[in-house]
Short mmCIF file of N, CA, C and O in Angstrom, two decimals:
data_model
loop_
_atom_site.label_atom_id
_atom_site.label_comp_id
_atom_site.label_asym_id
_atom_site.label_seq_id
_atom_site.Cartn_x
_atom_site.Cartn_y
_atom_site.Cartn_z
N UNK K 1 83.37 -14.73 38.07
CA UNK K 1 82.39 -13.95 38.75
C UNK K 1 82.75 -12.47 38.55
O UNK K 1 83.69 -11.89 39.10
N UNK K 2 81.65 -11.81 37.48
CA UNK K 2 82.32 -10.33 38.26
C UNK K 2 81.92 -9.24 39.35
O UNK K 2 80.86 -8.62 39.49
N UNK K 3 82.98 -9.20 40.00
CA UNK K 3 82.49 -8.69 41.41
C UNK K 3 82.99 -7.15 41.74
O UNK K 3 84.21 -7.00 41.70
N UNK K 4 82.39 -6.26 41.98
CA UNK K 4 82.58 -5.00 42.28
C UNK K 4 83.76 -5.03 43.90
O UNK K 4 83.44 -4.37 44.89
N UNK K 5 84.55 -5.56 43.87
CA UNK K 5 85.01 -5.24 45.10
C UNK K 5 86.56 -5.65 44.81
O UNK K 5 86.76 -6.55 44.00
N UNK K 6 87.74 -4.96 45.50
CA UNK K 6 88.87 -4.78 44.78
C UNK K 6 89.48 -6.71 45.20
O UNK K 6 89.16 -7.52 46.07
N UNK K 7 90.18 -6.73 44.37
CA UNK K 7 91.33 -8.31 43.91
C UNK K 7 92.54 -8.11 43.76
O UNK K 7 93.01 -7.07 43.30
N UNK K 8 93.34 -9.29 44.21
CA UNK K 8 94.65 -9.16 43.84
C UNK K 8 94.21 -10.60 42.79
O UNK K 8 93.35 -11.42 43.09
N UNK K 9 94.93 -10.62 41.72
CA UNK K 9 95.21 -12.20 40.83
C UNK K 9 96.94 -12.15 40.62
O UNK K 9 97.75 -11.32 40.20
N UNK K 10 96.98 -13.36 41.10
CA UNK K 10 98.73 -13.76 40.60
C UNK K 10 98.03 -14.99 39.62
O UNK K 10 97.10 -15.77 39.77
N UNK K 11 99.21 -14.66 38.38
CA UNK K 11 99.00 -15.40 37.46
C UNK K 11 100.69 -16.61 37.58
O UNK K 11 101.85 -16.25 37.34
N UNK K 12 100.05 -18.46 38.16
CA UNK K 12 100.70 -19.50 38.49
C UNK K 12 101.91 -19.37 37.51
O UNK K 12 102.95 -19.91 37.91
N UNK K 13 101.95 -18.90 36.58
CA UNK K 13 103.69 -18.54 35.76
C UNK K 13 104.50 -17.66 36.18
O UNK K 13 105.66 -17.49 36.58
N UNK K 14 103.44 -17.08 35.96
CA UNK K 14 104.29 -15.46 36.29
C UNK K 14 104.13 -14.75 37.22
O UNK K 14 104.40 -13.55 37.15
N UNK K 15 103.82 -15.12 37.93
CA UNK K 15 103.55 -14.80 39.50
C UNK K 15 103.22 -13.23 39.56
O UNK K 15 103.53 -12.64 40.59
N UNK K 16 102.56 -12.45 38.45
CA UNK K 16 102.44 -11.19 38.67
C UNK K 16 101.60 -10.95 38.92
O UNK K 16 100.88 -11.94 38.81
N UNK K 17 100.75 -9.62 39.47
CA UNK K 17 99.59 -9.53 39.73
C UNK K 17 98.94 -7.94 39.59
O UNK K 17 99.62 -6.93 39.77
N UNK K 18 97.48 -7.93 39.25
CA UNK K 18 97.00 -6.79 38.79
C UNK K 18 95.78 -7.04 39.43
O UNK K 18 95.09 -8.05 39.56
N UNK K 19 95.63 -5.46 39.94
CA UNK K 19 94.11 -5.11 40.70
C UNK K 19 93.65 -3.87 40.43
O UNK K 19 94.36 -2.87 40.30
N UNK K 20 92.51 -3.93 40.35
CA UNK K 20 91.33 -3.13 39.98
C UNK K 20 89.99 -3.28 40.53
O UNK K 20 89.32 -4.32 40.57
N UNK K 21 89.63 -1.91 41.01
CA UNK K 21 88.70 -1.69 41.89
C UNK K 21 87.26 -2.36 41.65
O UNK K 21 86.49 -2.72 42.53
N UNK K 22 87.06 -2.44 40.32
CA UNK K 22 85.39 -2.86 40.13
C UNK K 22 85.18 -4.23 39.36
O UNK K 22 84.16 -4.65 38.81
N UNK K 23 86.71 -4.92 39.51
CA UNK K 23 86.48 -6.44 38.80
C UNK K 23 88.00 -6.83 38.81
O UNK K 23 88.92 -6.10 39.18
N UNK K 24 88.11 -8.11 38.35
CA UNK K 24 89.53 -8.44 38.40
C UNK K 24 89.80 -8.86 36.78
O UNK K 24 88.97 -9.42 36.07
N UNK K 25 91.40 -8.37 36.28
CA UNK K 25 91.76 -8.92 34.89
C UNK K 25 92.40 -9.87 34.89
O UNK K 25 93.56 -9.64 35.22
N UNK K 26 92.12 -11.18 34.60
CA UNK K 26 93.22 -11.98 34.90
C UNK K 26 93.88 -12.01 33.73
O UNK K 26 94.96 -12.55 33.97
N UNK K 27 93.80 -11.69 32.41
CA UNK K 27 94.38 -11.86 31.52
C UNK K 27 94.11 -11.59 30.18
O UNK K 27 92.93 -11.26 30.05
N UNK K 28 94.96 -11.60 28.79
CA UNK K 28 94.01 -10.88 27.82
C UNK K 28 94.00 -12.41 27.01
O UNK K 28 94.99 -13.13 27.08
N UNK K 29 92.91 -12.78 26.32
CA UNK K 29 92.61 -13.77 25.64
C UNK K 29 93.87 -14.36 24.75
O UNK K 29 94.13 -15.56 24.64
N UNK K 30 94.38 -13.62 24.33
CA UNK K 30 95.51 -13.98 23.42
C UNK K 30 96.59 -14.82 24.50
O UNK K 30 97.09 -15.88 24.11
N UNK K 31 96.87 -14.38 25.68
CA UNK K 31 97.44 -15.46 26.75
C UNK K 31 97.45 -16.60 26.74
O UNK K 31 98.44 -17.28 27.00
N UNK K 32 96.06 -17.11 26.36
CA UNK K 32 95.34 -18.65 26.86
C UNK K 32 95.33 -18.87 25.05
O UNK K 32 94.43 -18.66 24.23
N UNK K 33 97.22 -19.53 24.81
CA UNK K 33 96.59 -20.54 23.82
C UNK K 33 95.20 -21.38 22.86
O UNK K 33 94.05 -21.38 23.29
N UNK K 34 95.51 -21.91 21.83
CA UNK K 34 94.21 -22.45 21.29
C UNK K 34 94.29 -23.75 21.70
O UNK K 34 95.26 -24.44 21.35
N UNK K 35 93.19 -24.30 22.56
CA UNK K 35 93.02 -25.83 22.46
C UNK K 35 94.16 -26.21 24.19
O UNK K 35 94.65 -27.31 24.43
N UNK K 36 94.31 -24.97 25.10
CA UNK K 36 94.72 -25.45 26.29
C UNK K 36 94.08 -24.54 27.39
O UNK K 36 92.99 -23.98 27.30
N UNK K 37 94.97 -24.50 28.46
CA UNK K 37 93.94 -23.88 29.66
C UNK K 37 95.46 -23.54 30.58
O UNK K 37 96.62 -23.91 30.45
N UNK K 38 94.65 -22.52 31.69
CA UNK K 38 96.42 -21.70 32.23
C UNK K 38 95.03 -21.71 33.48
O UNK K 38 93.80 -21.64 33.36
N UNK K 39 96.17 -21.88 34.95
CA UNK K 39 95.77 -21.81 36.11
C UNK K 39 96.31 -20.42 36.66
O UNK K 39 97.40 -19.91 36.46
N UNK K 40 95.05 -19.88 37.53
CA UNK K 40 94.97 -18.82 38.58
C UNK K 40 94.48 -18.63 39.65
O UNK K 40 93.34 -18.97 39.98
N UNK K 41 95.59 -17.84 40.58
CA UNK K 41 95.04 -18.00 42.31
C UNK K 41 94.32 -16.70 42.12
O UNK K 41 94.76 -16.07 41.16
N UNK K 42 93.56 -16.24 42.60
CA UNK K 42 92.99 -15.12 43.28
C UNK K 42 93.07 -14.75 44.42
O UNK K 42 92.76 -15.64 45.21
N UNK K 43 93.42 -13.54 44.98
CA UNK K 43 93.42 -13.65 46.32
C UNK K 43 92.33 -12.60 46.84
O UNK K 43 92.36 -11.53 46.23
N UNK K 44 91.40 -12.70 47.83
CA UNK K 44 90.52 -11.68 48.21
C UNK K 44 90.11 -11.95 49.97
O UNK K 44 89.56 -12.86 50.59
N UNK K 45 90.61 -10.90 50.24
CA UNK K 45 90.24 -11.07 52.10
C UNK K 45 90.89 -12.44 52.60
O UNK K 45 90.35 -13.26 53.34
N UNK K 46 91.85 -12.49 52.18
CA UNK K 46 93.05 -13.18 52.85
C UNK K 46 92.39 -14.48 52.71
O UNK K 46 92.21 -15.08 53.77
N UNK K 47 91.88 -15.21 51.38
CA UNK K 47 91.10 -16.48 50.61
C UNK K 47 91.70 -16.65 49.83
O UNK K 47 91.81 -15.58 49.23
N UNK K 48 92.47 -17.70 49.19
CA UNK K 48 92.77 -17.81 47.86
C UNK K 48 91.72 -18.65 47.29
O UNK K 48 91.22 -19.55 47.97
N UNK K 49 91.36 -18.43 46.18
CA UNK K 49 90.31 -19.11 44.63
C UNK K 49 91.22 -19.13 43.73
O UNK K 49 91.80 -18.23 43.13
N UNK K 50 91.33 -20.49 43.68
CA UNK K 50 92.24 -21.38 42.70
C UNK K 50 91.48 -21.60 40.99
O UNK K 50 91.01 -22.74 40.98
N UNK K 51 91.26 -20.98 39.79
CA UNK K 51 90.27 -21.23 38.67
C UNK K 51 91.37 -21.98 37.48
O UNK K 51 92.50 -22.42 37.68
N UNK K 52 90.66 -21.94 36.35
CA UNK K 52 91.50 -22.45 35.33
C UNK K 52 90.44 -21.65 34.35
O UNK K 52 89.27 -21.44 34.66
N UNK K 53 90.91 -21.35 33.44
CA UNK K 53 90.83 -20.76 31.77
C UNK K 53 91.09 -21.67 31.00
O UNK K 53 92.16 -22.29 31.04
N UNK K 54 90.05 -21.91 30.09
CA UNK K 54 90.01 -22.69 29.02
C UNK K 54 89.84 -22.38 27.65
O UNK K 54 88.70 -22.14 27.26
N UNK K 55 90.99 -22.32 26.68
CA UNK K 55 90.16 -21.82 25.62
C UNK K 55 90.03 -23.24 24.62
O UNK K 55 91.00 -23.99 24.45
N UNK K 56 88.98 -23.43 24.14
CA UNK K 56 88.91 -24.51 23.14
C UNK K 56 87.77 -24.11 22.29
O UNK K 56 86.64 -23.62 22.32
N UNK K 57 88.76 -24.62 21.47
CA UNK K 57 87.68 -24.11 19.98
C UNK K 57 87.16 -22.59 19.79
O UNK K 57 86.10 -22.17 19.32
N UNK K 58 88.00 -22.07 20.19
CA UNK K 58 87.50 -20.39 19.95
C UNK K 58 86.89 -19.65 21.06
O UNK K 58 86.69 -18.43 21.11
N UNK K 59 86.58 -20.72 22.12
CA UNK K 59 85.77 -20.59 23.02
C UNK K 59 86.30 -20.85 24.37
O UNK K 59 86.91 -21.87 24.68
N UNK K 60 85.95 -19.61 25.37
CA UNK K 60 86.41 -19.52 27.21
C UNK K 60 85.50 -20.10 27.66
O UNK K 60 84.29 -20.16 27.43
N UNK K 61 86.37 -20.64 28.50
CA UNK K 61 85.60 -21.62 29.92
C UNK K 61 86.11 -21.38 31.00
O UNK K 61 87.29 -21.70 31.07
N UNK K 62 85.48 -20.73 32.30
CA UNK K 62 86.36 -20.82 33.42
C UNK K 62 85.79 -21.68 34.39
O UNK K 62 84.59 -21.88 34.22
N UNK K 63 86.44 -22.35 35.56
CA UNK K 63 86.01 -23.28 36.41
C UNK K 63 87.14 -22.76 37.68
O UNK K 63 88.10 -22.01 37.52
N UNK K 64 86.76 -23.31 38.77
CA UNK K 64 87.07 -23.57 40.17
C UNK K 64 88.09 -24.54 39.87
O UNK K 64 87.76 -25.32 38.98
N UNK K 65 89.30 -24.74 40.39
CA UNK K 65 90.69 -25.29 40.09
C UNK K 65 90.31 -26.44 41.09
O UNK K 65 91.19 -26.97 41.78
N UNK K 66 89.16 -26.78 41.16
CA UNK K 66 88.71 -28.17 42.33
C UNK K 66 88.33 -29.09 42.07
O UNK K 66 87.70 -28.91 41.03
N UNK K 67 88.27 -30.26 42.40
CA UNK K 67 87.55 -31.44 41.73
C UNK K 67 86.73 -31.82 43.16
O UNK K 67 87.03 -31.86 44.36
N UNK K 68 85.45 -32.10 42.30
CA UNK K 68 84.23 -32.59 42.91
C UNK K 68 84.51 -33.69 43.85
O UNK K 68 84.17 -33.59 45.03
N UNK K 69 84.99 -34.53 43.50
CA UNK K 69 85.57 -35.93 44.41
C UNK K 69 85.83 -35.32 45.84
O UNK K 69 84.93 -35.04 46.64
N UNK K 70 87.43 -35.12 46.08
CA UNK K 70 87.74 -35.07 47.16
C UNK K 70 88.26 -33.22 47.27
O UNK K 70 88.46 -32.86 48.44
N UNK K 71 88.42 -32.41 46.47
CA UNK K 71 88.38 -31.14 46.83
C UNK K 71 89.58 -30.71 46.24
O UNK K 71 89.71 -29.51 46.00
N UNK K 72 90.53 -31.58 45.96
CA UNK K 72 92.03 -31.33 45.19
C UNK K 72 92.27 -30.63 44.08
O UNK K 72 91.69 -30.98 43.05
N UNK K 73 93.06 -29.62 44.06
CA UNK K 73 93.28 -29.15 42.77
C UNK K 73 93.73 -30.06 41.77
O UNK K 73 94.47 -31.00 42.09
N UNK K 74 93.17 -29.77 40.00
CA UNK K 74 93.06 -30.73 39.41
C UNK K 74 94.14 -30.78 38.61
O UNK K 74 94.11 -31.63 37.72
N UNK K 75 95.47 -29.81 38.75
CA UNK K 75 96.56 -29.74 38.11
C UNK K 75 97.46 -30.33 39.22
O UNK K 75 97.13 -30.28 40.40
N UNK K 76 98.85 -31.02 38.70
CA UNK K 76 99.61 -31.29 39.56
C UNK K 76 101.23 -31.08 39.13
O UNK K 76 102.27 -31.25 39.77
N UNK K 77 101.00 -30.69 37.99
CA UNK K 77 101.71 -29.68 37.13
C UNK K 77 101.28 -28.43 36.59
O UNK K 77 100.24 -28.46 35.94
N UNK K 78 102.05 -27.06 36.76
CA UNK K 78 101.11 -25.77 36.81
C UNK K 78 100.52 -25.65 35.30
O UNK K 78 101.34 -25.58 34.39
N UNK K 79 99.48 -25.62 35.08
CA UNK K 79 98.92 -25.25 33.71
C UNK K 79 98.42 -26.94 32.94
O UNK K 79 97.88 -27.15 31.85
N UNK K 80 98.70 -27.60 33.66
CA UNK K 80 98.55 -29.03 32.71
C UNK K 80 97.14 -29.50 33.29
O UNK K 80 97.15 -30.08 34.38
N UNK K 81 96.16 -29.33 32.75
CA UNK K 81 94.64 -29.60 33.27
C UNK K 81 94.00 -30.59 32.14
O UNK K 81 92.90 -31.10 32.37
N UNK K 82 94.77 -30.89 30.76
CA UNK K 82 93.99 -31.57 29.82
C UNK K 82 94.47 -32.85 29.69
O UNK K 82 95.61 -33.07 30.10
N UNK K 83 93.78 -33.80 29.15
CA UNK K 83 94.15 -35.15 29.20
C UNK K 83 95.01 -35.93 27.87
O UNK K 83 94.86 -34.95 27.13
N UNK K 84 95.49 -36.54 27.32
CA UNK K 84 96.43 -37.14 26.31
C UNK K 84 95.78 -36.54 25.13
O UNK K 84 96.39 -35.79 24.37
N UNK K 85 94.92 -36.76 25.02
CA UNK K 85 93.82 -36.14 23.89
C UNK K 85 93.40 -34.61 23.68
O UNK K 85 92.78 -34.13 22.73
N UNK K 86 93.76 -34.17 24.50
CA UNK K 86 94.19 -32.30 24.57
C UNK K 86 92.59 -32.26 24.47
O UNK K 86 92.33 -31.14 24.04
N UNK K 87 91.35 -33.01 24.67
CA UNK K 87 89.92 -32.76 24.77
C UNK K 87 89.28 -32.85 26.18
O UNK K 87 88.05 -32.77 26.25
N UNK K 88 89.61 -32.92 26.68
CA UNK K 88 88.84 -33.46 28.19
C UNK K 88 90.08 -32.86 29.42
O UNK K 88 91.27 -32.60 29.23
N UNK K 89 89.42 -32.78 30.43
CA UNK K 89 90.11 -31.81 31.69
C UNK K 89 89.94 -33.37 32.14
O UNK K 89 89.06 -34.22 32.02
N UNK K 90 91.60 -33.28 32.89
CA UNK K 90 91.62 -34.42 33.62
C UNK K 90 91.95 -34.06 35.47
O UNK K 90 92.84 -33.28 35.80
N UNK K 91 91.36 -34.55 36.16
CA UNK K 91 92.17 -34.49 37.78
C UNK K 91 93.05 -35.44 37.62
O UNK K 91 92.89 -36.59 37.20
N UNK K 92 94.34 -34.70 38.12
CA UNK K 92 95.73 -35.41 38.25
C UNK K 92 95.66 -36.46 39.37
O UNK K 92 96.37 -37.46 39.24
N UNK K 93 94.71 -36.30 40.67
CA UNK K 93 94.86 -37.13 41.48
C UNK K 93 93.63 -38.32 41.43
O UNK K 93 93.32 -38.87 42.49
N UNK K 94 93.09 -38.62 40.42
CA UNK K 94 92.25 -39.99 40.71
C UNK K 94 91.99 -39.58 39.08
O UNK K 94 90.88 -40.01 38.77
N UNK K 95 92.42 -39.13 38.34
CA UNK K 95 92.05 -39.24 36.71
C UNK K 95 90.49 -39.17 36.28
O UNK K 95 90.04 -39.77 35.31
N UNK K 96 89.84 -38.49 37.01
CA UNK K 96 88.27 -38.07 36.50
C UNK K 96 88.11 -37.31 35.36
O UNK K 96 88.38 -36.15 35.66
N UNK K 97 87.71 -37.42 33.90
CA UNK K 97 87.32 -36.68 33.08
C UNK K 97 86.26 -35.71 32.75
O UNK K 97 85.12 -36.13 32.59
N UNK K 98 86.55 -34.40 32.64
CA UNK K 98 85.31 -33.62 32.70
C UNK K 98 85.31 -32.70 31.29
O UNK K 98 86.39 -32.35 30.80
N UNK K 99 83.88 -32.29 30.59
CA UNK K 99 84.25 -32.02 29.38
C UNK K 99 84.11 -30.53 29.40
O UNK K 99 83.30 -29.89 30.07
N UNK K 100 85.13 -29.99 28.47
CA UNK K 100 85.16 -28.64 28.54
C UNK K 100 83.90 -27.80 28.84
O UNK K 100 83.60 -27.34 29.95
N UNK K 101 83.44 -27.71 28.06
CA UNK K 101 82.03 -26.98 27.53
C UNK K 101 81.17 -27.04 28.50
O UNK K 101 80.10 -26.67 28.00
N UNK K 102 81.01 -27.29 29.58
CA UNK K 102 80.26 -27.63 30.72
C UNK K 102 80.64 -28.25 31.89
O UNK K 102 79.73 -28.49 32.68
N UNK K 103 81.83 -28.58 32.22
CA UNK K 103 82.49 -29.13 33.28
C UNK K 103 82.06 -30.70 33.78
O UNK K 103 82.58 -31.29 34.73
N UNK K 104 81.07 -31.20 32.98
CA UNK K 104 80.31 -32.32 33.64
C UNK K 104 81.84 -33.47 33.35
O UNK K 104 82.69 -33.54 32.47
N UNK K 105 81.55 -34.24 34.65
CA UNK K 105 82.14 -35.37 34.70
C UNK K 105 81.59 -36.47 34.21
O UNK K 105 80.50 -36.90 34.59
N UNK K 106 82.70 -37.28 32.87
CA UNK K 106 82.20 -38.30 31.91
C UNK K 106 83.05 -39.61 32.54
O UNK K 106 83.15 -40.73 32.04
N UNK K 107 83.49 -39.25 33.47
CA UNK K 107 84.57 -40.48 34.01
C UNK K 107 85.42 -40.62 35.09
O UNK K 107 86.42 -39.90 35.03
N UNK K 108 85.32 -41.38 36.17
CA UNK K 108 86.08 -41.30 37.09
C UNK K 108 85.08 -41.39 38.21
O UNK K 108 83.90 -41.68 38.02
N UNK K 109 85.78 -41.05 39.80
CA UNK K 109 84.79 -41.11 40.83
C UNK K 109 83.54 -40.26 41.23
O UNK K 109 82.58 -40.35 41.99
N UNK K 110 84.08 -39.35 40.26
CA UNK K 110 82.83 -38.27 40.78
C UNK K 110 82.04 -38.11 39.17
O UNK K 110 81.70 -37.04 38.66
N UNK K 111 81.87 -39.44 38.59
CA UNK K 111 80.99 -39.24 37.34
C UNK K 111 79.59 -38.56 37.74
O UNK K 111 78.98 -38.72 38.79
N UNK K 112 79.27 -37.88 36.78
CA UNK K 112 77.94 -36.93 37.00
C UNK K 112 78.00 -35.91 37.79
O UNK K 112 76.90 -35.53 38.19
N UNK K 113 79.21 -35.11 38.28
CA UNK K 113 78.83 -34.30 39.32
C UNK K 113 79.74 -33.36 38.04
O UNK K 113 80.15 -33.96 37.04
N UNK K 114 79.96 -31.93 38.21
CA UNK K 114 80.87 -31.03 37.51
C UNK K 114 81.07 -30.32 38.30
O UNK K 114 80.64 -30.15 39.45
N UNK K 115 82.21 -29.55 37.28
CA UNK K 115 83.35 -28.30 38.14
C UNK K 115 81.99 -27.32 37.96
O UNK K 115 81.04 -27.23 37.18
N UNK K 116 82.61 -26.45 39.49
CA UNK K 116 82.12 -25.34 39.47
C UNK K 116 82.55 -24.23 38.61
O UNK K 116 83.76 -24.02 38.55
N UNK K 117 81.68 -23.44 37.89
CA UNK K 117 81.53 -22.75 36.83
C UNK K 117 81.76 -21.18 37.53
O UNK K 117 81.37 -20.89 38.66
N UNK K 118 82.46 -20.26 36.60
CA UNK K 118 82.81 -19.26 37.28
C UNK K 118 82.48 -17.98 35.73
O UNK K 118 83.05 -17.88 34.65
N UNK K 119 81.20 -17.13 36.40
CA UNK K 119 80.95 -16.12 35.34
C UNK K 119 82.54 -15.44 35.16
O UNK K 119 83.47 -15.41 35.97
N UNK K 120 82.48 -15.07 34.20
CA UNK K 120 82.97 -13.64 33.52
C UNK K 120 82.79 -13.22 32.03
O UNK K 120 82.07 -13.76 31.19
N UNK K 121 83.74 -11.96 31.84
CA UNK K 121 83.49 -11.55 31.11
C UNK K 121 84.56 -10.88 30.20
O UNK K 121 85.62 -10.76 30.81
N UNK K 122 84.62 -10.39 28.92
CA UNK K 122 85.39 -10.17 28.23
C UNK K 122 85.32 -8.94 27.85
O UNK K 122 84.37 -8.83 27.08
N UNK K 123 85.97 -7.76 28.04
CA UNK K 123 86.24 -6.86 27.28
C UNK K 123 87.36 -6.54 26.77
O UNK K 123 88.36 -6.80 27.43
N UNK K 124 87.47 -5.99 25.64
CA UNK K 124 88.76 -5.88 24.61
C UNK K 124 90.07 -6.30 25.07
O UNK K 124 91.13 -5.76 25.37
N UNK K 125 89.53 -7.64 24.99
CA UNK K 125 90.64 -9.12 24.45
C UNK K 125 90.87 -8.99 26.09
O UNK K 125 92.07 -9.02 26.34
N UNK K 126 90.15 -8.87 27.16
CA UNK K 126 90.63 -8.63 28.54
C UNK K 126 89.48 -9.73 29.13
O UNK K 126 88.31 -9.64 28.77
N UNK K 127 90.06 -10.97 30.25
CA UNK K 127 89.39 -11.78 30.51
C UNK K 127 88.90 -10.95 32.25
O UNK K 127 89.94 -10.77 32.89
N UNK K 128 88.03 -10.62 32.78
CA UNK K 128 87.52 -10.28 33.82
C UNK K 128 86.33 -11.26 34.61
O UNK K 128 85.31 -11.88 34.31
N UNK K 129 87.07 -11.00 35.67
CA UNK K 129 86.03 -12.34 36.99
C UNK K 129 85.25 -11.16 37.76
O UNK K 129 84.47 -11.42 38.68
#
């Protein structure tokens, strides 16, 4: 999302964090590996928003670090969101498959429902919510 109003982001490795008044950076593209995905808290008005970054195939995806089912974050190891097949986002706690490119769920309890989708945007190699 990009939102005009100031953010803190700690990034789940490195626990560091950067803020800026008219959007948040969580990171520069070159960060997020080819063909995996890296988890981030956000913090804003004392809320944390849990997302994940996806890059596959050349291509960003961000989502809500939640699964449709029961509300659980879908890592249970920090950064590990993909399934044996390094193609499909898996929830660690009931194994629901959802496909990159659109978040829709192809498997599991919450088939047909998807992750919530989170705008942003990219400027020079800089990922912004």
């Amino acid at each position: 999302m990009y939102l005009k109003s100031p953010f803190r982001v700690y990034d789940e490795t490195k626990k560091t964090m950067k803020k800026n008044q008219n959007s948040t950076v969580l990171c520069s593209i070159e960060d997020i590996p080819p063909d995996s995905a890296k988890g981030f808290t956000i913090e804003h008005e004392a809320q944390a928003r849990r997302i994940i970054v996806l890059k596959m195939d050349d291509r960003l995806f961000i989502y809500e670090n939640r699964c449709p089912h029961v509300g659980t974050p879908l890592d249970w190891v920090p950064d590990q969101f993909l399934d044996e097949s390094n193609s499909l986002i898996q929830c660690a706690t009931h194994g629901a498959l959802f496909r990159p490119e659109d978040g829709y769920c192809v498997a599991g309890p919450c088939q047909g429902q998807s992750l919530k989708q989170i705008t942003f945007k990219v400027t020079d190699k800089q990922i912004f919510v």
